[in-house]
Amino acid sequence: MAAGTLTLSSKLLPFPYSAIAIAAYTEKSEVVYDEAATGVLLDLNGSTTDTEEEIVHILAKAGGLSEDSAKAASFFALAKTLRTATAVPEIVTALDSLDDHLAWRTYVVGHDITSADWILWGALKSSGKTVGLLKNGKHVHLSRWSSHLESLDSTQAALAGLTAAKANKARGTKVAAGFALGLEGGEMGKVVTRFPPEPSGYLHIGHAKAAMLNQYFAKMYQGKLIIRFDDTNPSKEKTEFEETILEDLELLDIRGDVVTHTSDYFDQLYDLAVKLIETGKAYADDTEREQMQLERREGIASAHRDDTAEDNLRHFAEMKTGSTEGLRWCLRAKMSVDNPNKALRDPVIYRCNPKPHHRTGDKWKIYPTYDFACPVVDSIEGVTHALRTNEYRDRNPQYSWMIDALGLRKVNIWDFSRLNFIYTLLSKRKLHEFVNNGQVRGWDDPRFPTVRGIRRRGLTVEALRQFMLLQGPSQAIVSLEWDTIWALNKKVIDPIAPRYWAIIEDKKVPVTIKGGPTAVEVKNLPKHKKNPDVGEKKTVYSSTILIDQEDAKSFEDQEEVTLMDWGNAIVRSKSVDASGNVISIEMDLHLEGDFKKTKKKITWLSQSTSEYPLIPVTLLDYDYLITKKKLEENDSVKDFITPVTEFREFALADANVKDLTKGDYLQFERKGYFIFDHVNDEDGRLEFIRIPDGKAANLASKAGPSPPAAPVSAEASTTDRVPATPNVENVTKMYKVDTVYGDNIEHVDHGTNMYKMDSIYKV
């Protein structure tokens, strides 16, 4: 684990990529972003260093990276040259030399990653010109080497930390970045982790963190991941939920090396429970639930705590039959009566449940609790590291007690913080209510925090993985903003999302282009100007086009604007109706114009024809399901339900969108990022879901706060109070805020020499 701290600002130029990458790779330093920092500073074992080259050397040595110092020195010098070089020929010469050097080598020096690799990679990464030159595909060996270093989990975690720091920069806070994590006692090839979901519902984003961390460590140590269904409660569990959970894991690119069930070990668990009774470490109890809760809370021993092993075995056998008498009893571990840690106060480890089990049928009438089954099965299955959220921290001694009492192989526990988000419910019971009440359309609704919901909303597995690694070993239990994860997601999809255009249907404005083509023309253009690999699209040109009303209203008379992917045009005339809406425009095409000098670059679509029709689409956006950032223990969900959470806009899109398949990412330029969801069966429209981009304004709750309703007097008159602003209910997607000056404004006539104007809110 990290032994030092690397402190720096996310806005340093050139940015010290080498330092953060090697800190993550060696796990010898945590990266902390402090926007007040003026440079980079490594504090390791009481010594400080403030130059990137020295930091790389020190961390390489601390991390045990082998290196030939004589050879490495020349590459450090080359890295320094690359950072300061501005002339393209000089940079190309250096890149050519490196490309030749790496033609028959995996790494720069020797057969393993060394400090020379990281110092060079960071120098290349920090230079915009160098990054641009590498994209031309002429340095295949250098690109292969660079891509390999950047694809490492540790590098991805470091870059995710930088992205998060930039997202948080405006808040002026210090941000602890994620780094390559390690497991205490973890040995290469021997680590076994497990993800143990209960098959009683769909996985949500909180489960995703646990699943991804377990897979991350299994891969890091070239070990094994067990997917184990904790099926110990037949009242809740169904086979169908096992299938959906495996599908959810598939959506996250998570596949276990083996799938098991706690029910596979019911016989062994029963025998071990008998062993606890025989050794005086467990006893049967028929105390009523409320009384048992009181006794545990007050530290009072149960009346049956000192019963003989024979009596306890007899009652346990009766429990196994599921008889009326047996149903009255449970089995408790004999740990402590009054331990300050109440989790150790004789917890229940077996209960009766006569309902058939979805796998074992009627064979069992008693089932182990999670607290008993989990540590036992972990030990039996060979789990080396049990990853648990820190809400179980009080139960960790209980976990260890079970293993020690039964003489089983020990398992290491690794705690991590539970994932909570603002305006988000993760309780299965509360989510069930939304489904059952018809407030959402199902468990894959884009408003839901389920794996299916967030994936349908457009969240990529890569962004989710980066976000989870970014959390690192944090133990803080906080409600996180959604901005960081969506900002990471934007960085993932932006380079690969094809660009299309759409015009809002009921706000379209026809424009006549003088000097435009006499007949329709079609050209092939790149779908993504910066990434030709995305492919090409067909763009239709004609003398009659459509633009958005918002753009049309902004045009000045005789203003020169740029029609994107076409050229400049001059606004010659604009017709406006009585309400101020533009109903038509005439423009002169001016292809000689300089697009760099125009203020407005607008999207447009050629008027729909039978040969080149525009495609009717629906653009969907969503609000949070609840209006309060965090519900308290006594809050009722129904008091904080957002009244309207789905917003639909009808638009016309260019015909290229017909080639999209479900789940494709795209950008409607100047409107945002979207994911293609489906074709509506009723109206045939293609439906696209807006993907949040991480900007705070776009993520704010559109409903605003939900204050408690104030009582209204029966005598109150509508004329008792005149609102400061007209009481008009506008349909808007912007979030609401209270008026700055309150609702009642007392007019005071101040002496002034300024000219007078009526209030714009005068009624």
Coordinates of N, CA and C in Angstrom, one line a residue, residues 317-487:
A317 N -32.6 -30.1 16.6 CA -33.1 -31.2 15.8 C -34.6 -31.0 15.6
E318 N -35.3 -30.4 16.6 CA -36.7 -30.1 16.4 C -36.9 -29.0 15.4
M319 N -36.0 -28.1 15.4 CA -36.0 -27.0 14.4 C -35.9 -27.6 13.0
K320 N -35.1 -28.6 12.8 CA -34.8 -29.1 11.5 C -36.0 -29.8 10.9
T321 N -36.9 -30.3 11.8 CA -38.2 -30.9 11.3 C -39.2 -29.9 10.8
G322 N -39.0 -28.6 11.3 CA -40.0 -27.6 10.9 C -41.3 -27.7 11.6
S323 N -41.3 -28.4 12.7 CA -42.6 -28.6 13.5 C -43.0 -27.3 14.1
T324 N -44.2 -27.3 14.6 CA -44.7 -26.1 15.3 C -43.8 -25.8 16.5
E325 N -43.4 -26.8 17.2 CA -42.5 -26.5 18.3 C -41.1 -26.0 17.8
G326 N -40.6 -26.6 16.7 CA -39.3 -26.2 16.2 C -39.3 -24.8 15.7
L327 N -40.5 -24.3 15.2 CA -40.6 -23.0 14.6 C -40.4 -21.9 15.7
R328 N -40.6 -22.3 16.9 CA -40.5 -21.3 18.0 C -39.0 -21.0 18.4
W329 N -38.1 -21.8 17.9 CA -36.7 -21.7 18.3 C -35.8 -21.2 17.2
C330 N -34.6 -20.7 17.7 CA -33.5 -20.3 16.8 C -32.2 -20.7 17.4
L331 N -31.2 -20.6 16.7 CA -29.8 -21.0 17.2 C -29.0 -19.7 17.3
R332 N -28.4 -19.5 18.5 CA -27.5 -18.3 18.7 C -26.1 -18.7 19.0
A333 N -25.2 -17.9 18.5 CA -23.7 -18.1 18.8 C -23.5 -17.6 20.2
K334 N -22.7 -18.3 21.0 CA -22.5 -17.9 22.4 C -21.2 -17.1 22.4
M335 N -21.3 -15.8 22.0 CA -20.1 -15.0 22.0 C -20.0 -14.1 23.2
S336 N -21.0 -13.3 23.5 CA -20.9 -12.3 24.6 C -22.3 -11.8 24.9
V337 N -22.5 -11.5 26.2 CA -23.8 -10.9 26.6 C -23.7 -9.4 26.5
D338 N -22.6 -8.8 26.9 CA -22.6 -7.3 27.1 C -21.4 -6.7 26.4
N339 N -20.8 -7.3 25.4 CA -19.7 -6.7 24.7 C -20.1 -5.3 24.1
P340 N -19.3 -4.3 24.3 CA -19.6 -2.9 23.7 C -20.0 -3.0 22.2
N341 N -19.4 -3.9 21.5 CA -19.8 -4.1 20.1 C -21.0 -5.0 20.1
K342 N -22.2 -4.4 19.9 CA -23.4 -5.2 20.0 C -23.6 -6.3 19.0
A343 N -22.7 -6.2 17.9 CA -22.8 -7.3 16.9 C -22.3 -8.6 17.5
L344 N -21.6 -8.5 18.6 CA -21.0 -9.7 19.3 C -21.9 -10.2 20.4
R345 N -23.1 -9.7 20.6 CA -24.0 -10.1 21.6 C -24.9 -11.3 21.2
D346 N -24.3 -12.4 21.2 CA -25.0 -13.7 20.9 C -25.9 -13.6 19.6
P347 N -25.3 -13.4 18.5 CA -26.1 -13.2 17.3 C -26.8 -14.5 16.9
V348 N -27.9 -14.4 16.2 CA -28.7 -15.6 15.7 C -27.9 -16.1 14.5
I349 N -27.7 -17.5 14.4 CA -27.0 -18.1 13.3 C -27.8 -19.1 12.5
Y350 N -29.0 -19.5 13.0 CA -29.9 -20.4 12.3 C -31.3 -20.0 12.7
R351 N -32.2 -20.0 11.6 CA -33.6 -19.7 11.8 C -34.4 -20.8 11.1
C352 N -35.6 -21.0 11.5 CA -36.6 -21.8 10.8 C -37.3 -21.1 9.7
N353 N -37.6 -21.7 8.6 CA -38.4 -21.2 7.5 C -38.9 -22.3 6.7
P354 N -40.2 -22.6 6.9 CA -40.8 -23.8 6.2 C -41.1 -23.6 4.7
K355 N -40.8 -22.5 4.2 CA -41.1 -22.3 2.7 C -40.1 -23.1 1.9
P356 N -40.5 -23.6 0.8 CA -39.6 -24.4 -0.1 C -38.5 -23.5 -0.6
H357 N -37.3 -24.1 -0.7 CA -36.2 -23.3 -1.3 C -36.1 -23.5 -2.8
H358 N -35.8 -22.5 -3.6 CA -35.8 -22.6 -5.0 C -34.8 -23.6 -5.6
R359 N -33.9 -24.1 -4.8 CA -32.9 -25.1 -5.3 C -33.0 -26.4 -4.6
T360 N -33.2 -26.3 -3.3 CA -33.2 -27.6 -2.5 C -34.6 -28.1 -2.1
G361 N -35.6 -27.3 -2.6 CA -37.0 -27.8 -2.3 C -37.4 -27.8 -0.9
D362 N -38.0 -29.0 -0.4 CA -38.4 -29.1 1.0 C -37.4 -29.8 1.8
K363 N -36.2 -30.0 1.4 CA -35.2 -30.8 2.2 C -34.9 -30.1 3.5
W364 N -34.9 -28.8 3.5 CA -34.5 -28.1 4.7 C -35.6 -27.2 5.2
K365 N -35.7 -27.1 6.5 CA -36.7 -26.2 7.2 C -35.9 -25.2 8.0
I366 N -34.6 -25.3 8.1 CA -33.8 -24.4 8.8 C -32.7 -23.8 7.9
Y367 N -32.4 -22.6 8.0 CA -31.4 -22.0 7.2 C -30.4 -21.1 8.0
P368 N -29.1 -21.1 7.6 CA -28.1 -20.3 8.3 C -28.3 -18.9 7.9
T369 N -27.9 -18.0 8.9 CA -27.9 -16.5 8.6 C -26.7 -16.2 7.8
Y370 N -26.7 -15.0 7.2 CA -25.5 -14.5 6.4 C -24.3 -14.5 7.3
D371 N -24.5 -14.0 8.6 CA -23.4 -13.8 9.5 C -22.7 -15.1 9.8
F372 N -23.4 -16.3 9.7 CA -22.8 -17.6 10.0 C -22.2 -18.2 8.7
A373 N -23.1 -18.1 7.6 CA -22.8 -18.8 6.4 C -21.6 -18.2 5.7
C374 N -21.6 -16.8 5.6 CA -20.6 -16.1 4.8 C -19.1 -16.5 5.2
P375 N -18.7 -16.3 6.5 CA -17.3 -16.7 6.8 C -17.0 -18.1 6.7
V376 N -18.0 -19.0 7.0 CA -17.7 -20.4 6.8 C -17.5 -20.8 5.4
V377 N -18.4 -20.4 4.5 CA -18.3 -20.7 3.1 C -17.1 -20.1 2.5
D378 N -16.8 -18.8 2.9 CA -15.5 -18.2 2.4 C -14.3 -19.0 2.7
S379 N -14.3 -19.6 3.9 CA -13.1 -20.4 4.3 C -13.1 -21.7 3.5
I380 N -14.3 -22.4 3.4 CA -14.4 -23.6 2.7 C -14.0 -23.5 1.2
E381 N -14.4 -22.4 0.6 CA -14.2 -22.2 -0.9 C -12.8 -21.7 -1.2
G382 N -12.0 -21.4 -0.2 CA -10.6 -21.0 -0.5 C -10.5 -19.5 -0.7
V383 N -11.5 -18.7 -0.3 CA -11.4 -17.3 -0.5 C -10.2 -16.8 0.4
T384 N -9.4 -16.0 -0.2 CA -8.2 -15.4 0.6 C -8.5 -14.1 1.1
H385 N -9.3 -13.3 0.4 CA -9.6 -11.9 0.8 C -11.1 -11.7 0.6
A386 N -11.8 -11.4 1.7 CA -13.2 -11.0 1.7 C -13.4 -9.5 1.6
L387 N -13.9 -9.0 0.5 CA -14.1 -7.6 0.4 C -15.5 -7.2 1.0
R388 N -15.6 -6.3 2.0 CA -16.8 -6.0 2.6 C -16.9 -4.5 2.7
T389 N -18.2 -4.0 2.6 CA -18.3 -2.5 2.8 C -18.2 -2.2 4.3
N390 N -17.7 -1.0 4.6 CA -17.4 -0.8 6.0 C -18.6 -0.6 6.9
E391 N -19.8 -0.8 6.4 CA -21.0 -0.8 7.2 C -21.0 -2.2 8.0
Y392 N -20.2 -3.1 7.5 CA -20.0 -4.4 8.2 C -18.9 -4.4 9.2
R393 N -18.2 -3.3 9.4 CA -17.0 -3.2 10.2 C -17.2 -3.8 11.6
D394 N -18.4 -3.4 12.2 CA -18.6 -3.9 13.6 C -18.8 -5.5 13.6
R395 N -19.1 -6.0 12.4 CA -19.3 -7.5 12.3 C -18.0 -8.2 12.0
N396 N -17.0 -7.5 11.6 CA -15.7 -8.2 11.3 C -15.2 -9.1 12.4
P397 N -15.3 -8.6 13.7 CA -14.9 -9.5 14.8 C -15.7 -10.8 14.9
Q398 N -17.0 -10.6 14.5 CA -18.0 -11.7 14.5 C -17.6 -12.7 13.4
Y399 N -17.2 -12.2 12.2 CA -16.7 -13.0 11.1 C -15.5 -13.8 11.6
S400 N -14.6 -13.2 12.2 CA -13.4 -13.9 12.7 C -13.7 -14.9 13.7
W401 N -14.6 -14.6 14.6 CA -15.0 -15.5 15.7 C -15.6 -16.8 15.1
M402 N -16.4 -16.7 14.1 CA -17.0 -17.9 13.5 C -15.9 -18.9 13.0
I403 N -14.9 -18.3 12.3 CA -13.8 -19.1 11.7 C -13.0 -19.7 12.9
D404 N -12.6 -18.9 13.9 CA -11.8 -19.4 15.0 C -12.5 -20.5 15.8
A405 N -13.8 -20.3 16.0 CA -14.6 -21.2 16.9 C -14.7 -22.6 16.2
L406 N -14.6 -22.6 14.9 CA -14.7 -23.8 14.1 C -13.4 -24.4 13.6
G407 N -12.3 -23.6 13.9 CA -11.0 -24.1 13.6 C -10.8 -24.1 12.1
L408 N -11.4 -23.2 11.3 CA -11.3 -23.1 9.9 C -10.1 -22.2 9.4
R409 N -9.8 -22.3 8.2 CA -8.7 -21.5 7.6 C -9.1 -20.0 7.6
K410 N -8.2 -19.2 8.0 CA -8.5 -17.7 8.2 C -8.6 -17.1 6.8
V411 N -9.4 -16.0 6.8 CA -9.7 -15.2 5.6 C -9.4 -13.8 5.9
N412 N -8.6 -13.1 5.0 CA -8.4 -11.6 5.2 C -9.6 -10.8 4.8
I413 N -9.9 -9.8 5.6 CA -11.0 -8.9 5.3 C -10.4 -7.6 4.8
W414 N -11.0 -7.1 3.7 CA -10.6 -5.8 3.1 C -11.8 -4.9 3.1
D415 N -11.9 -3.8 3.8 CA -13.0 -2.9 3.9 C -13.0 -1.9 2.8
F416 N -14.1 -1.5 2.3 CA -14.2 -0.3 1.4 C -15.5 0.4 1.7
S417 N -15.6 1.7 1.3 CA -16.7 2.5 1.6 C -17.9 2.1 0.7
R418 N -19.1 2.1 1.3 CA -20.3 1.9 0.5 C -20.5 3.1 -0.4
L419 N -21.1 2.8 -1.6 CA -21.4 3.9 -2.6 C -22.8 4.4 -2.4
N420 N -22.8 5.8 -2.2 CA -24.1 6.5 -2.1 C -24.1 7.7 -3.0
F421 N -25.2 8.0 -3.6 CA -25.3 9.2 -4.5 C -26.4 10.0 -4.0
I422 N -26.3 11.3 -4.3 CA -27.4 12.3 -3.9 C -28.6 12.0 -4.8
Y423 N -29.8 12.3 -4.3 CA -31.0 12.1 -5.0 C -31.2 10.7 -5.5
T424 N -30.6 9.7 -4.8 CA -30.6 8.3 -5.3 C -31.0 7.3 -4.2
L425 N -31.9 6.5 -4.5 CA -32.3 5.4 -3.6 C -31.7 4.1 -4.0
L426 N -31.1 3.4 -3.1 CA -30.5 2.1 -3.3 C -31.2 1.0 -2.6
S427 N -32.2 1.3 -1.8 CA -32.9 0.3 -1.0 C -33.8 -0.5 -2.0
K428 N -33.7 -1.8 -1.9 CA -34.5 -2.7 -2.8 C -36.0 -2.5 -2.5
R429 N -36.3 -2.4 -1.2 CA -37.7 -2.2 -0.9 C -38.3 -1.0 -1.5
K430 N -37.6 0.1 -1.4 CA -38.1 1.4 -1.9 C -38.1 1.4 -3.4
L431 N -37.1 0.8 -4.0 CA -37.1 0.7 -5.5 C -38.3 -0.2 -6.0
H432 N -38.6 -1.2 -5.2 CA -39.8 -2.1 -5.5 C -41.1 -1.2 -5.5
E433 N -41.2 -0.3 -4.6 CA -42.4 0.6 -4.5 C -42.5 1.4 -5.8
F434 N -41.4 1.9 -6.3 CA -41.5 2.7 -7.6 C -42.0 1.8 -8.7
V435 N -41.5 0.6 -8.8 CA -41.9 -0.3 -9.9 C -43.4 -0.7 -9.7
N436 N -43.7 -1.1 -8.5 CA -45.1 -1.6 -8.3 C -46.2 -0.5 -8.4
N437 N -45.8 0.8 -8.1 CA -46.7 1.9 -8.2 C -46.7 2.5 -9.6
G438 N -45.9 2.0 -10.6 CA -46.0 2.5 -11.9 C -45.3 3.8 -12.1
Q439 N -44.4 4.2 -11.2 CA -43.7 5.5 -11.3 C -42.5 5.4 -12.2
V440 N -42.1 4.2 -12.5 CA -41.1 3.9 -13.5 C -41.6 2.7 -14.3
R441 N -40.9 2.4 -15.5 CA -41.5 1.4 -16.4 C -40.9 0.0 -16.1
G442 N -40.0 -0.1 -15.1 CA -39.4 -1.4 -14.8 C -38.0 -1.2 -14.2
W443 N -37.3 -2.3 -14.0 CA -36.0 -2.3 -13.3 C -34.9 -1.8 -14.2
D444 N -35.2 -1.7 -15.5 CA -34.2 -1.1 -16.4 C -34.5 0.3 -16.8
D445 N -35.4 1.0 -16.1 CA -35.8 2.4 -16.3 C -34.5 3.3 -16.2
P446 N -34.3 4.2 -17.2 CA -33.1 5.0 -17.1 C -33.0 5.9 -15.9
R447 N -34.1 6.0 -15.1 CA -34.1 6.8 -13.9 C -33.6 6.0 -12.7
F448 N -33.5 4.7 -12.9 CA -33.2 3.8 -11.8 C -31.6 3.7 -11.7
P449 N -31.1 3.5 -10.4 CA -29.7 3.3 -10.2 C -29.3 1.8 -10.4
T450 N -30.2 1.0 -11.0 CA -29.8 -0.4 -11.2 C -28.8 -0.4 -12.3
V451 N -28.0 -1.5 -12.4 CA -27.0 -1.7 -13.5 C -27.7 -1.5 -14.8
R452 N -28.9 -2.1 -15.0 CA -29.6 -2.0 -16.2 C -30.0 -0.6 -16.5
G453 N -30.4 0.1 -15.5 CA -30.9 1.5 -15.6 C -29.8 2.4 -16.0
I454 N -28.6 2.3 -15.3 CA -27.5 3.3 -15.6 C -26.9 2.9 -17.0
R455 N -26.8 1.7 -17.3 CA -26.3 1.3 -18.7 C -27.2 1.8 -19.8
R456 N -28.5 1.7 -19.5 CA -29.5 2.2 -20.5 C -29.4 3.7 -20.6
R457 N -29.1 4.4 -19.5 CA -28.9 5.8 -19.5 C -27.7 6.3 -20.3
G458 N -26.8 5.3 -20.6 CA -25.6 5.6 -21.4 C -24.3 5.6 -20.6
L459 N -24.3 5.1 -19.4 CA -23.0 5.0 -18.6 C -22.2 3.8 -19.1
T460 N -21.0 4.0 -19.5 CA -20.1 3.0 -20.0 C -19.5 2.2 -18.9
V461 N -19.1 0.9 -19.2 CA -18.5 0.1 -18.2 C -17.1 0.7 -17.9
E462 N -16.4 1.3 -18.9 CA -15.1 1.8 -18.7 C -15.2 3.0 -17.7
A463 N -16.2 3.9 -17.8 CA -16.3 5.0 -16.9 C -16.6 4.5 -15.5
L464 N -17.5 3.5 -15.4 CA -17.8 3.0 -14.1 C -16.6 2.4 -13.5
R465 N -15.8 1.6 -14.2 CA -14.6 1.0 -13.7 C -13.6 2.1 -13.2
Q466 N -13.4 3.1 -14.0 CA -12.5 4.2 -13.6 C -13.0 4.9 -12.3
F467 N -14.3 5.1 -12.2 CA -14.9 5.7 -11.1 C -14.7 4.9 -9.8
M468 N -14.9 3.6 -9.9 CA -14.7 2.7 -8.8 C -13.2 2.7 -8.3
L469 N -12.3 2.6 -9.3 CA -10.9 2.6 -8.9 C -10.5 4.0 -8.3
L470 N -11.2 5.0 -8.8 CA -10.9 6.4 -8.2 C -11.3 6.5 -6.8
Q471 N -12.3 5.7 -6.3 CA -12.6 5.7 -4.9 C -11.5 5.1 -4.0
G472 N -10.7 4.3 -4.6 CA -9.6 3.7 -3.9 C -10.0 3.0 -2.6
P473 N -9.1 3.2 -1.6 CA -9.4 2.5 -0.3 C -10.2 3.5 0.6
S474 N -10.8 4.5 0.0 CA -11.5 5.4 0.9 C -12.5 4.8 1.8
Q475 N -12.5 5.2 3.1 CA -13.4 4.7 4.1 C -14.6 5.7 4.4
A476 N -14.5 6.8 3.7 CA -15.5 7.9 4.0 C -16.9 7.5 3.5
I477 N -17.9 7.6 4.3 CA -19.3 7.3 4.0 C -20.0 8.6 3.6
V478 N -20.1 8.9 2.4 CA -20.6 10.2 1.9 C -21.6 9.9 0.8
S479 N -22.5 10.9 0.5 CA -23.3 10.9 -0.6 C -22.6 11.6 -1.8
L480 N -22.2 10.9 -2.8 CA -21.4 11.5 -3.9 C -22.3 12.2 -4.9
E481 N -21.7 13.3 -5.5 CA -22.3 13.9 -6.6 C -22.2 13.0 -7.8
W482 N -23.1 13.2 -8.8 CA -23.0 12.4 -10.0 C -22.1 13.0 -11.0
D483 N -21.6 14.2 -10.8 CA -20.9 14.9 -11.9 C -19.6 14.2 -12.3
T484 N -18.9 13.6 -11.3 CA -17.6 13.0 -11.6 C -17.7 11.8 -12.5
I485 N -18.7 11.0 -12.2 CA -18.8 9.7 -13.0 C -19.3 10.1 -14.4
W486 N -20.2 11.1 -14.5 CA -20.6 11.4 -15.9 C -19.6 12.1 -16.7
A487 N -18.7 12.9 -16.0 CA -17.6 13.6 -16.6 C -16.6 12.5 -17.2

